[in-house]
Backbone atoms as SQL, in Angstrom:
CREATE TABLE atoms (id INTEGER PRIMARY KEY, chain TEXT, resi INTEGER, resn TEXT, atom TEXT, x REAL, y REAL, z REAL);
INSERT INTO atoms VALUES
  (1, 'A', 1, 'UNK', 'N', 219.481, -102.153, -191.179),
  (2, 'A', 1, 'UNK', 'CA', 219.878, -100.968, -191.901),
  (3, 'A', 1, 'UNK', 'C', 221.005, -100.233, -191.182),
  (4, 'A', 2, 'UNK', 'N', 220.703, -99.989, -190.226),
  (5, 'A', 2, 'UNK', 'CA', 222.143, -99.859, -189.079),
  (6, 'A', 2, 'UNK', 'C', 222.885, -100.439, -187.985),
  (7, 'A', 3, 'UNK', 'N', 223.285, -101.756, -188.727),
  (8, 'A', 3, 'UNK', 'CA', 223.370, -102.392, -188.071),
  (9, 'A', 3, 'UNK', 'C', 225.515, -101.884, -187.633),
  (10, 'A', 4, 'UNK', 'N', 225.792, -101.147, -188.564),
  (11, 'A', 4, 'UNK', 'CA', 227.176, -100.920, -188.194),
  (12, 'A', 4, 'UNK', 'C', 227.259, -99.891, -187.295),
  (13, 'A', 5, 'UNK', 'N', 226.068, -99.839, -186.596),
  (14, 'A', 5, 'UNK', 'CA', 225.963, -98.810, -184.818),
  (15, 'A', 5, 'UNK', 'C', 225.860, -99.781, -183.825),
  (16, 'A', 6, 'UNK', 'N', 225.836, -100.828, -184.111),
  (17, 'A', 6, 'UNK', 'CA', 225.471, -101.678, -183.203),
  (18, 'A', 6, 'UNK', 'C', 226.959, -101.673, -182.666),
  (19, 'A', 7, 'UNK', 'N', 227.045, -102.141, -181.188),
  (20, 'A', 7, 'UNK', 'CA', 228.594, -102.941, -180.720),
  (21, 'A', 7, 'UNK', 'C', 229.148, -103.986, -180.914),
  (22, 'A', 8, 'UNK', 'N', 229.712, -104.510, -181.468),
  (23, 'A', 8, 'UNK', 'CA', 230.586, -105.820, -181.896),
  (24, 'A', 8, 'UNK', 'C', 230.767, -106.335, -180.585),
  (25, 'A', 9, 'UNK', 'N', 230.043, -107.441, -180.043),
  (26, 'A', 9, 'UNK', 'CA', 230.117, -107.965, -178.673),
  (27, 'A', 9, 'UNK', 'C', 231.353, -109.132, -178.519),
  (28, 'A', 10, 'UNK', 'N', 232.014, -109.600, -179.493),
  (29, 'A', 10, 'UNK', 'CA', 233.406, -109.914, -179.923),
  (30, 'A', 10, 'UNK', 'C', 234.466, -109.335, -180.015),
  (31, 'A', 11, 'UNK', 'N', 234.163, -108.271, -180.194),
  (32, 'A', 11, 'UNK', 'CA', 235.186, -107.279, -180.515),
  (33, 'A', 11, 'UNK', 'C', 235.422, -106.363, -178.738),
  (34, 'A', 12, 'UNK', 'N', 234.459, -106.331, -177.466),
  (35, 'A', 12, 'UNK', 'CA', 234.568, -106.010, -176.552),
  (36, 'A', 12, 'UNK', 'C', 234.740, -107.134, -175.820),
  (37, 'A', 13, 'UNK', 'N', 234.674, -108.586, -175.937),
  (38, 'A', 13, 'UNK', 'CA', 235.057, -109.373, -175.215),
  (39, 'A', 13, 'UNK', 'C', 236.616, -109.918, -175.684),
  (40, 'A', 14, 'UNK', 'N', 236.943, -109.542, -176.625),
  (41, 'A', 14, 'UNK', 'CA', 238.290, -109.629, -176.899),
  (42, 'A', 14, 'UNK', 'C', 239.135, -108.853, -176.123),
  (43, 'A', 15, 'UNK', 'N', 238.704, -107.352, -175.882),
  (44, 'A', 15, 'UNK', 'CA', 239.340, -106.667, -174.778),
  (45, 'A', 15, 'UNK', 'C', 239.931, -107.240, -173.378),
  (46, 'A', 16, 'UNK', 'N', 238.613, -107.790, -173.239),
  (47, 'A', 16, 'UNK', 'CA', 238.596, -108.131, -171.750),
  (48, 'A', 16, 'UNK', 'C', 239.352, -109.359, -171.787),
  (49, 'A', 17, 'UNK', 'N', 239.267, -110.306, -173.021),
  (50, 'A', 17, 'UNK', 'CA', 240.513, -111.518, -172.878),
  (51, 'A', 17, 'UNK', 'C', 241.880, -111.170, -172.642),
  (52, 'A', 18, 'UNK', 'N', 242.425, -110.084, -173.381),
  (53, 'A', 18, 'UNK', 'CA', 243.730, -109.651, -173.767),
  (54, 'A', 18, 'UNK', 'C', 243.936, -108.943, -172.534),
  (55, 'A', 19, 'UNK', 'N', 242.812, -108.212, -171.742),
  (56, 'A', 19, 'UNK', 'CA', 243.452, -107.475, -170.350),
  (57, 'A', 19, 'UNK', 'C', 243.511, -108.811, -169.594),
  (58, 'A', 20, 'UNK', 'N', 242.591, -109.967, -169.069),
  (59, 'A', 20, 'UNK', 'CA', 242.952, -110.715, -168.535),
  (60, 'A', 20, 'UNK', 'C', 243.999, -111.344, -168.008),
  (61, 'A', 21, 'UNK', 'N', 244.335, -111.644, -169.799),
  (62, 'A', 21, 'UNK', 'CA', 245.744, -112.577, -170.208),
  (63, 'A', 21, 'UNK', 'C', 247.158, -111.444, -169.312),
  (64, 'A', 22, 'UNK', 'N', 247.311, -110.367, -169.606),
  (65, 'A', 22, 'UNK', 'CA', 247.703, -109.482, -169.034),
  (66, 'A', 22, 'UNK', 'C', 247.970, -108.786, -167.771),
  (67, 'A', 23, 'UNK', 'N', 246.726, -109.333, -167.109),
  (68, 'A', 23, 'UNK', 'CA', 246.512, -109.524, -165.462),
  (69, 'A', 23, 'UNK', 'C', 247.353, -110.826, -165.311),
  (70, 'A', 24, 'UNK', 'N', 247.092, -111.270, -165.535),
  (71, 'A', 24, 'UNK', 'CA', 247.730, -113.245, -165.439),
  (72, 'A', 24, 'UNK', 'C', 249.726, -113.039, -165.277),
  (73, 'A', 25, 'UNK', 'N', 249.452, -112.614, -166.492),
  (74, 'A', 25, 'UNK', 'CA', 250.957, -112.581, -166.630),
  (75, 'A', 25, 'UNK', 'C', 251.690, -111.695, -165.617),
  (76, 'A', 26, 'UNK', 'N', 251.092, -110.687, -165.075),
  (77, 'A', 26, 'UNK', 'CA', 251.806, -110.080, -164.376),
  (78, 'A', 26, 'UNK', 'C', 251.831, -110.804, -162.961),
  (79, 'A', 27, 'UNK', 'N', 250.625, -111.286, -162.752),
  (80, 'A', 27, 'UNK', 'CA', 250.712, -112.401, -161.510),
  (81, 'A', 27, 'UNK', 'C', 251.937, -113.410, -161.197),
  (82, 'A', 28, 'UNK', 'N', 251.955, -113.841, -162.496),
  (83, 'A', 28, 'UNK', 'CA', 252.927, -114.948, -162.566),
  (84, 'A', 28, 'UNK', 'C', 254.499, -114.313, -162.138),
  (85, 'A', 29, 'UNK', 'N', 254.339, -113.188, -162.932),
  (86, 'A', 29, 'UNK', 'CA', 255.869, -112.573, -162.741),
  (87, 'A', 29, 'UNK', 'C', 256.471, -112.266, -161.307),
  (88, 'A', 30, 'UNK', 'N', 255.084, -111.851, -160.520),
  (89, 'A', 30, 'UNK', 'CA', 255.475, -111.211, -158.824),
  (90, 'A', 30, 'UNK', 'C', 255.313, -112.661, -158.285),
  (91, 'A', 31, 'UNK', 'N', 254.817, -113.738, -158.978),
  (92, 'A', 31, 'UNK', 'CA', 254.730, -115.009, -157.912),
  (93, 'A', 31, 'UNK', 'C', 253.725, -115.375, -157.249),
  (94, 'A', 32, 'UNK', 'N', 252.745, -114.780, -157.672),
  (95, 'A', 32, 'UNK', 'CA', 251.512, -115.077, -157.283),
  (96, 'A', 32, 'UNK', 'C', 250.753, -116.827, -158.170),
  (97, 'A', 33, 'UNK', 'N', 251.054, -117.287, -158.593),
  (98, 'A', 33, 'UNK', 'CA', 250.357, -118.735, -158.780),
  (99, 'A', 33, 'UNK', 'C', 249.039, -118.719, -158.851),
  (100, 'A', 34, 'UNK', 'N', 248.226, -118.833, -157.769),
  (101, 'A', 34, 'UNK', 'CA', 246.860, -118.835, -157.468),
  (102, 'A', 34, 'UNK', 'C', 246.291, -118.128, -158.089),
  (103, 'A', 35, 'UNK', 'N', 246.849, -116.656, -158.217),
  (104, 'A', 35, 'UNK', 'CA', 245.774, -115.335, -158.846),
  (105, 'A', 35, 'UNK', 'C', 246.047, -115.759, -160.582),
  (106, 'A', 36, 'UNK', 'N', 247.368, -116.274, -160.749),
  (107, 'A', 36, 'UNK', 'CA', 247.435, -117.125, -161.948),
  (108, 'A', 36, 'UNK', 'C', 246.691, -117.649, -162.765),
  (109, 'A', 37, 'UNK', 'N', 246.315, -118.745, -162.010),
  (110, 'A', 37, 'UNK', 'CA', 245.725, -119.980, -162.807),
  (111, 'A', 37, 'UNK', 'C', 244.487, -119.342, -162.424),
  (112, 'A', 38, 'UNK', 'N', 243.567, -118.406, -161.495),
  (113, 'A', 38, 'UNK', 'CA', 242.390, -118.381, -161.460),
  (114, 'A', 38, 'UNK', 'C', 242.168, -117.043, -162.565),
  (115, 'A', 39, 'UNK', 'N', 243.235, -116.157, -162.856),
  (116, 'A', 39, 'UNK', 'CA', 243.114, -115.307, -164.225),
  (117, 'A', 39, 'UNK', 'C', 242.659, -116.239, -165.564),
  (118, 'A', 40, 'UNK', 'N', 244.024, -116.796, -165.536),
  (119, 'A', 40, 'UNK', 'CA', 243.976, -117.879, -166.484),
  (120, 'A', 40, 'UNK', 'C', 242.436, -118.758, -167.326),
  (121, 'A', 41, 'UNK', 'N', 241.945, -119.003, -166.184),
  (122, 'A', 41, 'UNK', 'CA', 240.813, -119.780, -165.777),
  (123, 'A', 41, 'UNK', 'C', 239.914, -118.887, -166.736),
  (124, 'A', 42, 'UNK', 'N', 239.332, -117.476, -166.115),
  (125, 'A', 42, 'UNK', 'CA', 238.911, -117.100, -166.805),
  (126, 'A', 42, 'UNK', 'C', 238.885, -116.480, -167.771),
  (127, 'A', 43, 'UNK', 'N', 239.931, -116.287, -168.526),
  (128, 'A', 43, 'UNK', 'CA', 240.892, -115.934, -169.342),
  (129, 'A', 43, 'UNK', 'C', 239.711, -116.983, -170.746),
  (130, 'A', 44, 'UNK', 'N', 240.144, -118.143, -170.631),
  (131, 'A', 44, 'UNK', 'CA', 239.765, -119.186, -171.015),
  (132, 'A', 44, 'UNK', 'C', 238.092, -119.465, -171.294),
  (133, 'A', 45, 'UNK', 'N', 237.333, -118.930, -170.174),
  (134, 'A', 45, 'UNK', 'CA', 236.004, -118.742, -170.168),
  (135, 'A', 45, 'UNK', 'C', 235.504, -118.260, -170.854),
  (136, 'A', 46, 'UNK', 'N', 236.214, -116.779, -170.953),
  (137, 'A', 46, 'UNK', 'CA', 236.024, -115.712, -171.950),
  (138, 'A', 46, 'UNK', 'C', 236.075, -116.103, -173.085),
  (139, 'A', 47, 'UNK', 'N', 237.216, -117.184, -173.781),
  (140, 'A', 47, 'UNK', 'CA', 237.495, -117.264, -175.280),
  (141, 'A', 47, 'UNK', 'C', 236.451, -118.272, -175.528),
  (142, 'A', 48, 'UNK', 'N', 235.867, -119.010, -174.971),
  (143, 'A', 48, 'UNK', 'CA', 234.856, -120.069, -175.531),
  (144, 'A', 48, 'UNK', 'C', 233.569, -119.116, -175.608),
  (145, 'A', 49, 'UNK', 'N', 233.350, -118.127, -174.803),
  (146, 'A', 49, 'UNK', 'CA', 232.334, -117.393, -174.987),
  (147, 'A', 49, 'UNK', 'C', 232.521, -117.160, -176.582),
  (148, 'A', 50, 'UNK', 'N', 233.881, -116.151, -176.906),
  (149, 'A', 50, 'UNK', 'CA', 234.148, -115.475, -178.046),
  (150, 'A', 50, 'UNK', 'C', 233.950, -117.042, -178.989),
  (151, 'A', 51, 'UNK', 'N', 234.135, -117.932, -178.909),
  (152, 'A', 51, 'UNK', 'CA', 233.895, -118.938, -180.158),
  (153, 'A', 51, 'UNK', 'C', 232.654, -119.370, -180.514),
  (154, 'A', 52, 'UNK', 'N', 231.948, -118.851, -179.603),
  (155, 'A', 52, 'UNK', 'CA', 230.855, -119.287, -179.239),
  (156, 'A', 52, 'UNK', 'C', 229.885, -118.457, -180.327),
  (157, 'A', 53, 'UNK', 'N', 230.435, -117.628, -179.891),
  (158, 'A', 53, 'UNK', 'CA', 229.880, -116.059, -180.643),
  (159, 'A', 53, 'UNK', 'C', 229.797, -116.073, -182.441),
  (160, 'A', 54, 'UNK', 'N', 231.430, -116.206, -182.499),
  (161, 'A', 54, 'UNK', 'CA', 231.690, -116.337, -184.016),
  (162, 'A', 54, 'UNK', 'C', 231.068, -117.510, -184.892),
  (163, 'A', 55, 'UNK', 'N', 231.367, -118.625, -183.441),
  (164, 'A', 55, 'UNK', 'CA', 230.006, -119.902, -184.913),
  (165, 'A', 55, 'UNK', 'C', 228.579, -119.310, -184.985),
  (166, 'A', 56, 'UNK', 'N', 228.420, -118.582, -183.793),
  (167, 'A', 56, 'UNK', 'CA', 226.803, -118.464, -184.110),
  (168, 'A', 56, 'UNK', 'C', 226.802, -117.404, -185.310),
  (169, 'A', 57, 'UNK', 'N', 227.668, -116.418, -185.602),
  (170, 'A', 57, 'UNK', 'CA', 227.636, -115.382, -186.677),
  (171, 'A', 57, 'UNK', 'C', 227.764, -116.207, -188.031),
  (172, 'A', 58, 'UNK', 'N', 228.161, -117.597, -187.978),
  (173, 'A', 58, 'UNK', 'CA', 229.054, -118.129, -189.278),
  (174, 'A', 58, 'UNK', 'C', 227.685, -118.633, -189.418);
């Protein structure tokens, strides 16, 4: 019945992908590599979570 109070747990892990991706990129720009690919990394973690999420809703 109220379920549109609930938090969209997709909709807050999308955040955290897009700041990631964002962390990453700025890594890359100062030359950092390592902090890179290990953003990256979980960058990536995060979005299989989020797919994860949406088949189980489908």
């Amino acid at each position: 019945m109220f379920g549109f109070l609930k938090p969209d747990p997709v909709k807050k892990l999308r955040k955290i992908y897009d700041k990631k991706l964002e962390q990453g990129m700025h890594a890359q720009r100062n030359g950092d590599i390592k902090g890179y690919a290990m953003l990256t990394a979980e960058a990536e973690a995060i979005w299989k979570e989020i797919e994860t999420l949406q088949n189980k809703s489908n």
